[in-house]
Short mmCIF file of C-alpha atoms in Angstrom, two decimals:
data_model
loop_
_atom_site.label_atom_id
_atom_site.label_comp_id
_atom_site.label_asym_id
_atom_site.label_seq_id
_atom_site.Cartn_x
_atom_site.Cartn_y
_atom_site.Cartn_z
CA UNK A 1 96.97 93.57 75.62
CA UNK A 2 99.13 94.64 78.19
CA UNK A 3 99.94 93.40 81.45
CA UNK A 4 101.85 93.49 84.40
CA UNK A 5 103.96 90.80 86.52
CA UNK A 6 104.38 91.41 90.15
CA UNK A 7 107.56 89.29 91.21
CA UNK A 8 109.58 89.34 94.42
CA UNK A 9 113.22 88.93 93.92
CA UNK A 10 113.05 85.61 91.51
CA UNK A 11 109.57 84.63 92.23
CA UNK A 12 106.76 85.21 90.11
CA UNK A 13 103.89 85.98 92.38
CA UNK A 14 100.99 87.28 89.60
CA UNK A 15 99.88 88.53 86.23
CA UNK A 16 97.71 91.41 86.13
CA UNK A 17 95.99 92.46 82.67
CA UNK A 18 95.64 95.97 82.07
CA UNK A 19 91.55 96.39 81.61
CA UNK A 20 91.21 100.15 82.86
CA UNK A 21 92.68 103.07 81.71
CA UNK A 22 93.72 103.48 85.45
CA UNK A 23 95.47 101.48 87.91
CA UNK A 24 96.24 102.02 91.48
CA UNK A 25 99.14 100.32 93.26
CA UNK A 26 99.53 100.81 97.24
CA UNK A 27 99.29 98.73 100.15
CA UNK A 28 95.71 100.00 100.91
CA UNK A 29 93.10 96.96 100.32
CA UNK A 30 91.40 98.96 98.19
CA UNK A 31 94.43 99.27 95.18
CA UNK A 32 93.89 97.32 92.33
CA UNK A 33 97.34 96.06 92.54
CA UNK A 34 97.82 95.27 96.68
CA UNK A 35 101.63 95.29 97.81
CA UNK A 36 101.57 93.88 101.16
CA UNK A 37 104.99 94.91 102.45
CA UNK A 38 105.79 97.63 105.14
CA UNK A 39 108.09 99.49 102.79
CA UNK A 40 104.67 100.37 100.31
CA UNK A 41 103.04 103.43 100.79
CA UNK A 42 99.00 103.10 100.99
CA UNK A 43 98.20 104.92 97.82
CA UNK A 44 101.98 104.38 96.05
CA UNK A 45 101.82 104.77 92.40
CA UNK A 46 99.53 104.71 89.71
CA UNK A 47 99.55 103.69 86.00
CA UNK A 48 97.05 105.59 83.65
CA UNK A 49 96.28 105.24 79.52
CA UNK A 50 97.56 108.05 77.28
CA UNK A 51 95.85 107.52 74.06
CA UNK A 52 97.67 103.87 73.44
CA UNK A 53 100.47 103.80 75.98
CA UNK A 54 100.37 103.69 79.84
CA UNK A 55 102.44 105.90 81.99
CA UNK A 56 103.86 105.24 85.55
CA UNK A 57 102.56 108.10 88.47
CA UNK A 58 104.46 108.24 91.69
CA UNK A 59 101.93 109.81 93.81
CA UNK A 60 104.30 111.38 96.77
CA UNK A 61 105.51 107.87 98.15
CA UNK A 62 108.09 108.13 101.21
CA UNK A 63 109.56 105.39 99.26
CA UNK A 64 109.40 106.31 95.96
CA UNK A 65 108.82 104.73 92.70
CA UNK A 66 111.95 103.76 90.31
CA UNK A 67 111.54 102.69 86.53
CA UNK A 68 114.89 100.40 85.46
CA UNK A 69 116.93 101.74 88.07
CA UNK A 70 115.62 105.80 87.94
CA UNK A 71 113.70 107.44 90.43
CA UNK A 72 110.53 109.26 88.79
CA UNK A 73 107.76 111.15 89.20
CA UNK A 74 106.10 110.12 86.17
CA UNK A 75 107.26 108.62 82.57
CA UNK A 76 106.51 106.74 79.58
CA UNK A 77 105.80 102.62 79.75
CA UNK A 78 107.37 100.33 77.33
CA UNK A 79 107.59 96.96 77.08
CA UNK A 80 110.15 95.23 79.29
CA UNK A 81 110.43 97.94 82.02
CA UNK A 82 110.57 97.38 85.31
CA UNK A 83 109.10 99.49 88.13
CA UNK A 84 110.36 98.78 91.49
CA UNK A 85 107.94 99.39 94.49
CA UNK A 86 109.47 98.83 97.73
CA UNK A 87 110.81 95.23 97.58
CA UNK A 88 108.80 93.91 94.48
CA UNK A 89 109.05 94.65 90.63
CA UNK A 90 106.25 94.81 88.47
CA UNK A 91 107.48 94.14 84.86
CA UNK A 92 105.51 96.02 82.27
CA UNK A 93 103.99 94.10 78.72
CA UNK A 94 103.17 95.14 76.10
CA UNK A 95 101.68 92.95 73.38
CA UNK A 96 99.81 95.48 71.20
CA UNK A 97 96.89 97.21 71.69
CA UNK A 98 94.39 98.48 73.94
CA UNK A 99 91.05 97.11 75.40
CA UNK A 100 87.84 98.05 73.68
CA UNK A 101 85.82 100.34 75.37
CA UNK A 102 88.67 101.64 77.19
CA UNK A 103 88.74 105.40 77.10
CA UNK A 104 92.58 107.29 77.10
CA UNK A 105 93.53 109.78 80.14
CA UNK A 106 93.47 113.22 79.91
CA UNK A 107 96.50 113.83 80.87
CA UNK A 108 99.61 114.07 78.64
CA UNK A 109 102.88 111.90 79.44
CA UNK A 110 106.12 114.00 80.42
CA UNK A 111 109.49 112.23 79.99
CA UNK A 112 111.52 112.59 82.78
CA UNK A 113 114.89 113.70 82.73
CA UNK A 114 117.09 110.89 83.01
CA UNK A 115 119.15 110.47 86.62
CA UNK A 116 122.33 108.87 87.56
CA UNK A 117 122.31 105.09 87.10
CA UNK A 118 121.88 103.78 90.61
CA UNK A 119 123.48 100.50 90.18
CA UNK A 120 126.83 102.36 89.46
CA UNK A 121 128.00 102.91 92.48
CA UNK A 122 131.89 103.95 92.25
CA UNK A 123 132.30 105.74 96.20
CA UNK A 124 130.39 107.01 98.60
CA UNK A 125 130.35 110.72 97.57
CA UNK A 126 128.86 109.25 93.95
CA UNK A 127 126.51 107.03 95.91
CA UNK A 128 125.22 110.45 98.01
CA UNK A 129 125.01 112.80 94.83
CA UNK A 130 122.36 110.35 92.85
CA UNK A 131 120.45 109.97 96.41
CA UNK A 132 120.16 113.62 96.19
CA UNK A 133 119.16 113.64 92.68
CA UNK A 134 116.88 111.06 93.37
CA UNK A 135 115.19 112.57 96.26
CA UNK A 136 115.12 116.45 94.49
CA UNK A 137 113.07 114.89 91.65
CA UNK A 138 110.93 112.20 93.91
CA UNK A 139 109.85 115.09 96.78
CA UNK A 140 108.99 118.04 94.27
CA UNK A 141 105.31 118.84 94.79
CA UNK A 142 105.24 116.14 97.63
CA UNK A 143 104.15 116.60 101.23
CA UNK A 144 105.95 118.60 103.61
CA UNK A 145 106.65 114.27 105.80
CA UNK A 146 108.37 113.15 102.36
CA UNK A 147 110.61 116.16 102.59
CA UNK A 148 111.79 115.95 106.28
CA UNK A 149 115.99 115.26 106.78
CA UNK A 150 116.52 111.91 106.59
CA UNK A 151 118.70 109.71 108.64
CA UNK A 152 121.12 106.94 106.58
CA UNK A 153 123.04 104.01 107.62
CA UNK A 154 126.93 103.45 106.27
CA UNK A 155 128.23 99.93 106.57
CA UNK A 156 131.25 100.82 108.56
CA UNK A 157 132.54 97.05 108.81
CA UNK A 158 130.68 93.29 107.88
CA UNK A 159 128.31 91.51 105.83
CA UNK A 160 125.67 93.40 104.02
CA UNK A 161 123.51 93.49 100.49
CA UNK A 162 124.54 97.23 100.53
CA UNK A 163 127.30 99.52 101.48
CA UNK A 164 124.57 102.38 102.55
CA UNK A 165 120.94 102.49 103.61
CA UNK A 166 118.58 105.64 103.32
CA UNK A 167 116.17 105.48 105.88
CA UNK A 168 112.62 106.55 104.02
CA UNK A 169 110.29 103.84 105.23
CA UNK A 170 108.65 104.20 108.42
CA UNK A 171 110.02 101.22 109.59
CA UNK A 172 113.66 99.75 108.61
CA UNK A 173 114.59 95.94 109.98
CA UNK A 174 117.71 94.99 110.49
CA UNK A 175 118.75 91.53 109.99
CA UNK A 176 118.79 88.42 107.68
CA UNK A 177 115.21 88.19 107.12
CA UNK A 178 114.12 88.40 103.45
CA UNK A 179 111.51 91.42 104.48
CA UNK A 180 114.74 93.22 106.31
CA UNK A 181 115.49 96.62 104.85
CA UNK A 182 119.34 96.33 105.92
CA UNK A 183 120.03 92.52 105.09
CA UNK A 184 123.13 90.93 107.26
CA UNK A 185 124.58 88.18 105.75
CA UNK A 186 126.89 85.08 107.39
CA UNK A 187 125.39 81.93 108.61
CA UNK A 188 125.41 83.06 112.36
CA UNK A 189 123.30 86.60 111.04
CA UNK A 190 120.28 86.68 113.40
CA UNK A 191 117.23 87.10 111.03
CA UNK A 192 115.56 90.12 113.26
CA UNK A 193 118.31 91.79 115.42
CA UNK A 194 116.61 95.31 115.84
CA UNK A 195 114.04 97.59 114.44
CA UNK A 196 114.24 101.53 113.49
CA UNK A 197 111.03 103.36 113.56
CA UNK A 198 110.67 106.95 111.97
CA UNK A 199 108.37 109.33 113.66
CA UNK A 200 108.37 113.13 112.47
CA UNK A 201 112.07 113.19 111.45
CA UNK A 202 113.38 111.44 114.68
CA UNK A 203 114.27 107.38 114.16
CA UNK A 204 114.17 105.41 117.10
CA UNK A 205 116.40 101.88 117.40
CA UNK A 206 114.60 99.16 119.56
CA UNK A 207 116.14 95.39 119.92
CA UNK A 208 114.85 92.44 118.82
CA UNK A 209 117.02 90.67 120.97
CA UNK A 210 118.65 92.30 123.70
CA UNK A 211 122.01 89.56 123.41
CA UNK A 212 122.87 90.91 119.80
CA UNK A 213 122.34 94.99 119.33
CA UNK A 214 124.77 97.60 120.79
CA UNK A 215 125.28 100.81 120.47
CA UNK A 216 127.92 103.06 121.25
CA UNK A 217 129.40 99.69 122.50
CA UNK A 218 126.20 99.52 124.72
CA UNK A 219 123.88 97.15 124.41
CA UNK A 220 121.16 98.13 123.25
CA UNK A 221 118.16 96.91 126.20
CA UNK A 222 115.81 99.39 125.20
CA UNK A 223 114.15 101.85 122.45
CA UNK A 224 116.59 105.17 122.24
CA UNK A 225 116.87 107.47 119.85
CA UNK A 226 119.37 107.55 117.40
CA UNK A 227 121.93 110.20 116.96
CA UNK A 228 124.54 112.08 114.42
CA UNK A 229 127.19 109.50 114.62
CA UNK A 230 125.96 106.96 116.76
CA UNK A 231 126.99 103.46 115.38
CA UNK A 232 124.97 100.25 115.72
CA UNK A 233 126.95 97.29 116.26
CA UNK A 234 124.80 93.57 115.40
CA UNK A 235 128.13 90.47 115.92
CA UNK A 236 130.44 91.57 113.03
CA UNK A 237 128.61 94.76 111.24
CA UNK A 238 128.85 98.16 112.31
CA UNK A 239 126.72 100.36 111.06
CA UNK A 240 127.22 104.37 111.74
CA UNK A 241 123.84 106.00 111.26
CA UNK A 242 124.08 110.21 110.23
CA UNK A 243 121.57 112.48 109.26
CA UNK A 244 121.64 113.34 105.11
CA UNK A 245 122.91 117.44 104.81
#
């Protein structure tokens, strides 16, 4: 039977058998896999039987959904793959056969086309030509708020898990906190230092604590939009936010 495991980073947090021939994954209470994390869409992805083999759905996530390192839209399960949603990996099993009684979709699997491998990251301009990729093959047929310009953070200076942040979620945190988006790193790293909301292709920066956040070399006392080219300064990392061409 086949099965999933949800983990989070190392952590093994469940095992979920694969009874039904479909299987929502979201946020929303009423999934039959429930994500609680802010970076999971409602309704986020779904797996569904294909005569003996289950296949991965993104259904139009702001997020999206990646399988071993690829963004898709839909593909093939076998046994060992990973699907990242959000922050947490659900490992796909596979030990032979399907439930009885369970009847097969309708639907026929399409292979994706294979993108760039998004854990080689050689420069910047490589790092921006996969996002693209990504994002052309994630967004087609989506709605018209998964395909609005997106903003993106470049580590200009400091401590971070990542040299670039695209900012698809709703809500990004910035700090050391194991639920922060942009992670800061160094013992002194505050674990909230500010929040950046999305709203209708504008992001907003708001402090979590008015001592640590500047921008522009202003601190940062209050919500204000962010511009082309504004950087975000939190102790040691500067981070220059820019809208994606």
């Amino acid at each position: 039977m086949a099965k999933l495991i949800l983990k989070f980073e190392a952590a093994v947090l469940k095992e979920i058998p694969l009874q039904k021939a479909a299987i929502s994954i979201g946020r929303s209470p009423g999934n039959d896999v429930v994500i609680d994390n802010l970076a999971v869409s409602g309704h986020h992805a779904k797996l569904s039987l294909d005569q003996d083999h289950y296949v991965i759905e993104d259904m139009s996530s702001l997020n999206g959904t990646f399988l071993n390192n690829q963004r898709i839209r839909r593909s093939l399960l076998k046994d060992g793959d990973e699907i990242l949603i959000g922050k947490h990996t659900l490992v796909y099993q596979d030990e032979g056969g399907v439930p009885a009684g369970v009847p097969a979709a309708v639907e026929k699997t399409q292979q994706l086309p294979s993108a760039a491998d998004a854990t080689v990251v050689l420069d910047t301009k490589k790092r921006r030509e996969f996002l693209a990729k990504a994002t052309s093959i994630a967004t087609e047929g989506a709605s018209s708020e998964a395909k609005e310009k997106l903003g993106c953070l470049v580590v200009l200076d400091g401590r971070t898990d990542q040299r670039e942040y695209i900012l698809t979620s709703k809500l990004c945190v910035i700090g050391k906190s194991p639920m922060a988006t942009v992670k800061l790193k160094g013992w002194f790293a505050p674990k909230v230092a500010a929040i950046i909301n999305r709203r209708e292709g504008r992001y907003e920066i708001a402090p979590s604590n008015k001592t640590v956040a500047k921008v522009n070399s202003e601190v940062l006392s209050a919500p204000r939009e962010l511009k082309e080219g504004d950087v975000i300064q939190i102790k040691r990392v500067k981070l220059q936010f820019n809208f994606r061409e």
